[in-house]
């Protein structure tokens, strides 16, 4: 048998023509690919030994399938060792916590702490020669001081499969104390000397610094504006000298966060976090979160306040029972002769996992199988009579999703339930499959239009049922014709001017020539405003200026020396040939992000009381964390015709708080509409 020999394991499969063929077929015939894939897997299974479990002493459980050999602390349920392809432990064996879950939580008014969801009871849920599912659980006691949560952490290892499926069922019963849970995740810390190369997408891959390169006390790095970012001044790999390291540079939107991880160039193995479904994530498909970063660290972020802040609903109330299944996610290990092959194989495995969702082998009663789930379909149209006044437009490539019932747009701060999202096709047709039974609202938004759609009725999903909502129509906010507009309504600031970084503070990966679409991920771009606009603030002239060049991506404060920052005022100048003094005009301001700002708006008379004040808004911190958007906000402001003039007019936008460098907004889109019927 060949399976015992190193090099004949998972990674080797990449190179077999059958697998390549199956992969190609999958792309072409998605209906039949599942069967073909199973045949390929079954063939492999015959050649693999059965999965076995053994207890070692009183406090370890080892599960082995001949490909990987995984050690768990028992009954705690931490992963302490993953033996693979000749490497005794792919995890960092110098530290205690190297494969674990954690939750950041607090009772209202108390300081936050981290709970590692350590189990007190070990169970074998199911054991056959084909797969073993084990559980490490604990039950909350009202007398205890820990997090009020029942925990059931599950791990599944399958015959012939090079990895570990992991999920947890977390539960709260009525009457348990109120808590906030700001973050729920899985963390892996890998062998520091072996894993050197990180990949989070096709074009975001690089040799990484060591954790010790971030050490400020040893003179390897110097501090930057916040602790997550450092300037590498004397890294062990001199190629990285002068660059910035910051884990937020490797954030990804949840919809795209399907596979990321690390490669050991020396051992030629890969360690990958594969996320086959987004259903257990919160806050919608474009919520961003961390992936992998220096450590070497690989995360599976289930929930967090990153890029959203406490606008998110993180408070779990005593009177509301709650139960949720996080995962399964799949940790995949592979081996191949080059980094490129490792990444390609990791993506292939990701596609296979996505196509196998929902998994048919998960044993928790809280995880519905395919036949226990339902489907919603329909076709979305848009009516905007000032874009096309006669017909319905297709809701082209709309994001359409189900989330807990709420207001239009509430999905972006909804953090406790399941969400199911899809993209409509170019005719607005959509199908959301494999939805867990339950009651949801149906939400949508369409790039190119402002605002949020919500279907009038709640949708109740029952097992096996398909609901067709038929033709549904979104009518975005619109009062009159467009007099001018700035940007594109797409919920990001990516189309605006993104400056080059400070030449002494950059990350090569995101320089123009290597990665033009990711230029906004550089450290310190906010401070470039003070360089580009040292004295006078930005002035944009409608019909003359070009938002791609003349609209800075973030409205921030200006450096005022001694580490202080001063508020800034931007102006939009526009010319009106006629004004109807008795009618109401509408100013639409869509924000892509906001961080502790109070935005003030004046029309023409800047010395008067502001026409509009947002009040203190935003905790998404997207400016400091190189996100090109945080939470979406739309303001619709009435502008009385009396305030406007024939000829030149000016709108003033003031950052009403001069606090720090990261406070500000990113605009998504601005538009002035005339009165209706004009
Ligand atoms: C990394 O792996 C090597 C080889 O197995 C081992 O000697 C070393 O102790 C490991 N280092 C860490 C930090 O895990
Ligand atoms: C384990 O799973 C197999 C396959 O689904 C099933 O036939 C068997 O009854 C299960 N055993 C237990 C103890 O649940
Ligand atoms: C509506 O469409 C008709 C025919 O294309 C056109 O004549 C008219 O000006 C349009 N009205 C508006 C308000 O765009
Ligand atoms: C990046 O692109 C912009 C616009 O094309 C150009 O002005 C700038 O010089 C480029 N910077 C680098 C570092 O290549
Ligand atoms: C900056 O701080 C120094 C020392 O506190 C002070 O002497 C100086 O006046 C300050 N300059 C400005 C522009 O505030
Ligand atoms: C109006 O604005 C235009 C463009 O900024 C400028 O050229 C013109 O001088 C202004 N007219 C008046 C009367 O201020």
PDB file of N, CA, C and O in Angstrom, residues 139-169:
ATOM      1  N   UNK A 139     -21.503  22.568  30.261  1.00  0.00           N
ATOM      2  CA  UNK A 139     -22.822  23.132  30.519  1.00  0.00           C
ATOM      3  C   UNK A 139     -22.659  24.267  31.504  1.00  0.00           C
ATOM      4  O   UNK A 139     -21.924  24.134  32.493  1.00  0.00           O
ATOM      5  N   UNK A 140     -23.338  25.368  31.253  1.00  0.00           N
ATOM      6  CA  UNK A 140     -23.233  26.526  32.141  1.00  0.00           C
ATOM      7  C   UNK A 140     -23.991  26.264  33.428  1.00  0.00           C
ATOM      8  O   UNK A 140     -25.082  25.700  33.426  1.00  0.00           O
ATOM      9  N   UNK A 141     -23.387  26.683  34.518  1.00  0.00           N
ATOM     10  CA  UNK A 141     -24.075  26.604  35.794  1.00  0.00           C
ATOM     11  C   UNK A 141     -24.340  28.026  36.277  1.00  0.00           C
ATOM     12  O   UNK A 141     -23.438  28.871  36.260  1.00  0.00           O
ATOM     13  N   UNK A 142     -25.590  28.284  36.716  1.00  0.00           N
ATOM     14  CA  UNK A 142     -25.953  29.623  37.196  1.00  0.00           C
ATOM     15  C   UNK A 142     -25.050  30.053  38.351  1.00  0.00           C
ATOM     16  O   UNK A 142     -24.876  31.232  38.602  1.00  0.00           O
ATOM     17  N   UNK A 143     -24.482  29.076  39.042  1.00  0.00           N
ATOM     18  CA  UNK A 143     -23.607  29.419  40.168  1.00  0.00           C
ATOM     19  C   UNK A 143     -22.208  29.790  39.690  1.00  0.00           C
ATOM     20  O   UNK A 143     -21.434  30.398  40.403  1.00  0.00           O
ATOM     21  N   UNK A 144     -21.885  29.410  38.476  1.00  0.00           N
ATOM     22  CA  UNK A 144     -20.533  29.653  37.974  1.00  0.00           C
ATOM     23  C   UNK A 144     -20.326  31.105  37.574  1.00  0.00           C
ATOM     24  O   UNK A 144     -21.282  31.868  37.441  1.00  0.00           O
ATOM     25  N   UNK A 145     -19.068  31.463  37.379  1.00  0.00           N
ATOM     26  CA  UNK A 145     -18.780  32.861  37.060  1.00  0.00           C
ATOM     27  C   UNK A 145     -18.450  33.029  35.577  1.00  0.00           C
ATOM     28  O   UNK A 145     -18.297  34.136  35.103  1.00  0.00           O
ATOM     29  N   UNK A 146     -18.326  31.929  34.856  1.00  0.00           N
ATOM     30  CA  UNK A 146     -17.886  32.000  33.464  1.00  0.00           C
ATOM     31  C   UNK A 146     -18.942  32.554  32.538  1.00  0.00           C
ATOM     32  O   UNK A 146     -20.010  33.009  32.948  1.00  0.00           O
ATOM     33  N   UNK A 147     -18.652  32.489  31.274  1.00  0.00           N
ATOM     34  CA  UNK A 147     -19.566  33.001  30.252  1.00  0.00           C
ATOM     35  C   UNK A 147     -20.847  32.153  30.251  1.00  0.00           C
ATOM     36  O   UNK A 147     -20.776  30.923  30.236  1.00  0.00           O
ATOM     37  N   UNK A 148     -22.015  32.800  30.302  1.00  0.00           N
ATOM     38  CA  UNK A 148     -23.267  32.037  30.329  1.00  0.00           C
ATOM     39  C   UNK A 148     -23.572  31.423  28.957  1.00  0.00           C
ATOM     40  O   UNK A 148     -24.263  32.019  28.128  1.00  0.00           O
ATOM     41  N   UNK A 149     -23.013  30.233  28.752  1.00  0.00           N
ATOM     42  CA  UNK A 149     -23.070  29.612  27.436  1.00  0.00           C
ATOM     43  C   UNK A 149     -22.925  28.101  27.611  1.00  0.00           C
ATOM     44  O   UNK A 149     -22.050  27.650  28.341  1.00  0.00           O
ATOM     45  N   UNK A 150     -23.775  27.338  26.955  1.00  0.00           N
ATOM     46  CA  UNK A 150     -23.503  25.906  26.804  1.00  0.00           C
ATOM     47  C   UNK A 150     -22.647  25.748  25.555  1.00  0.00           C
ATOM     48  O   UNK A 150     -22.918  26.393  24.541  1.00  0.00           O
ATOM     49  N   UNK A 151     -21.641  24.906  25.661  1.00  0.00           N
ATOM     50  CA  UNK A 151     -20.671  24.781  24.572  1.00  0.00           C
ATOM     51  C   UNK A 151     -20.581  23.328  24.145  1.00  0.00           C
ATOM     52  O   UNK A 151     -20.459  22.441  24.990  1.00  0.00           O
ATOM     53  N   UNK A 152     -20.671  23.081  22.856  1.00  0.00           N
ATOM     54  CA  UNK A 152     -20.407  21.736  22.337  1.00  0.00           C
ATOM     55  C   UNK A 152     -19.501  21.884  21.115  1.00  0.00           C
ATOM     56  O   UNK A 152     -19.945  22.283  20.046  1.00  0.00           O
ATOM     57  N   UNK A 153     -18.211  21.623  21.325  1.00  0.00           N
ATOM     58  CA  UNK A 153     -17.241  21.730  20.218  1.00  0.00           C
ATOM     59  C   UNK A 153     -17.124  20.360  19.564  1.00  0.00           C
ATOM     60  O   UNK A 153     -16.905  19.367  20.251  1.00  0.00           O
ATOM     61  N   UNK A 154     -17.248  20.345  18.261  1.00  0.00           N
ATOM     62  CA  UNK A 154     -17.218  19.070  17.540  1.00  0.00           C
ATOM     63  C   UNK A 154     -16.063  19.047  16.531  1.00  0.00           C
ATOM     64  O   UNK A 154     -15.797  20.062  15.867  1.00  0.00           O
ATOM     65  N   UNK A 155     -15.460  17.877  16.405  1.00  0.00           N
ATOM     66  CA  UNK A 155     -14.414  17.665  15.388  1.00  0.00           C
ATOM     67  C   UNK A 155     -14.733  16.383  14.642  1.00  0.00           C
ATOM     68  O   UNK A 155     -15.121  15.384  15.248  1.00  0.00           O
ATOM     69  N   UNK A 156     -14.573  16.445  13.329  1.00  0.00           N
ATOM     70  CA  UNK A 156     -14.837  15.265  12.499  1.00  0.00           C
ATOM     71  C   UNK A 156     -13.597  14.983  11.654  1.00  0.00           C
ATOM     72  O   UNK A 156     -13.075  15.883  10.984  1.00  0.00           O
ATOM     73  N   UNK A 157     -13.154  13.747  11.705  1.00  0.00           N
ATOM     74  CA  UNK A 157     -12.053  13.325  10.822  1.00  0.00           C
ATOM     75  C   UNK A 157     -12.557  12.146  10.004  1.00  0.00           C
ATOM     76  O   UNK A 157     -13.174  11.215  10.546  1.00  0.00           O
ATOM     77  N   UNK A 158     -12.347  12.227   8.677  1.00  0.00           N
ATOM     78  CA  UNK A 158     -12.924  11.251   7.760  1.00  0.00           C
ATOM     79  C   UNK A 158     -11.833  10.416   7.095  1.00  0.00           C
ATOM     80  O   UNK A 158     -10.696  10.874   6.922  1.00  0.00           O
ATOM     81  N   UNK A 159     -12.230   9.263   6.700  1.00  0.00           N
ATOM     82  CA  UNK A 159     -11.293   8.365   6.009  1.00  0.00           C
ATOM     83  C   UNK A 159     -10.872   8.992   4.673  1.00  0.00           C
ATOM     84  O   UNK A 159     -11.702   9.479   3.911  1.00  0.00           O
ATOM     85  N   UNK A 160      -9.584   9.006   4.426  1.00  0.00           N
ATOM     86  CA  UNK A 160      -9.078   9.475   3.137  1.00  0.00           C
ATOM     87  C   UNK A 160      -9.120  10.982   2.959  1.00  0.00           C
ATOM     88  O   UNK A 160      -8.851  11.477   1.867  1.00  0.00           O
ATOM     89  N   UNK A 161      -9.463  11.717   3.993  1.00  0.00           N
ATOM     90  CA  UNK A 161      -9.593  13.168   3.854  1.00  0.00           C
ATOM     91  C   UNK A 161      -8.511  13.854   4.693  1.00  0.00           C
ATOM     92  O   UNK A 161      -8.379  13.604   5.887  1.00  0.00           O
ATOM     93  N   UNK A 162      -7.773  14.734   4.042  1.00  0.00           N
ATOM     94  CA  UNK A 162      -6.604  15.328   4.664  1.00  0.00           C
ATOM     95  C   UNK A 162      -6.958  16.601   5.431  1.00  0.00           C
ATOM     96  O   UNK A 162      -6.574  17.704   5.044  1.00  0.00           O
ATOM     97  N   UNK A 163      -7.714  16.434   6.495  1.00  0.00           N
ATOM     98  CA  UNK A 163      -8.052  17.627   7.262  1.00  0.00           C
ATOM     99  C   UNK A 163      -9.029  17.343   8.373  1.00  0.00           C
ATOM    100  O   UNK A 163      -9.388  16.186   8.631  1.00  0.00           O
ATOM    101  N   UNK A 164      -9.460  18.421   9.024  1.00  0.00           N
ATOM    102  CA  UNK A 164     -10.331  18.318  10.198  1.00  0.00           C
ATOM    103  C   UNK A 164     -11.521  19.247   9.989  1.00  0.00           C
ATOM    104  O   UNK A 164     -11.339  20.453   9.734  1.00  0.00           O
ATOM    105  N   UNK A 165     -12.725  18.703  10.090  1.00  0.00           N
ATOM    106  CA  UNK A 165     -13.927  19.537  10.096  1.00  0.00           C
ATOM    107  C   UNK A 165     -14.185  19.949  11.535  1.00  0.00           C
ATOM    108  O   UNK A 165     -14.042  19.122  12.447  1.00  0.00           O
ATOM    109  N   UNK A 166     -14.553  21.226  11.738  1.00  0.00           N
ATOM    110  CA  UNK A 166     -14.796  21.651  13.113  1.00  0.00           C
ATOM    111  C   UNK A 166     -15.963  22.609  13.175  1.00  0.00           C
ATOM    112  O   UNK A 166     -16.138  23.447  12.291  1.00  0.00           O
ATOM    113  N   UNK A 167     -16.763  22.431  14.199  1.00  0.00           N
ATOM    114  CA  UNK A 167     -17.879  23.346  14.416  1.00  0.00           C
ATOM    115  C   UNK A 167     -18.204  23.375  15.896  1.00  0.00           C
ATOM    116  O   UNK A 167     -17.678  22.561  16.667  1.00  0.00           O
ATOM    117  N   UNK A 168     -19.031  24.324  16.289  1.00  0.00           N
ATOM    118  CA  UNK A 168     -19.456  24.381  17.692  1.00  0.00           C
ATOM    119  C   UNK A 168     -20.916  24.778  17.736  1.00  0.00           C
ATOM    120  O   UNK A 168     -21.380  25.567  16.916  1.00  0.00           O
ATOM    121  N   UNK A 169     -21.618  24.191  18.676  1.00  0.00           N
ATOM    122  CA  UNK A 169     -22.993  24.609  18.941  1.00  0.00           C
ATOM    123  C   UNK A 169     -22.945  25.399  20.243  1.00  0.00           C
ATOM    124  O   UNK A 169     -22.545  24.873  21.285  1.00  0.00           O
TER     125      UNK A 169
END
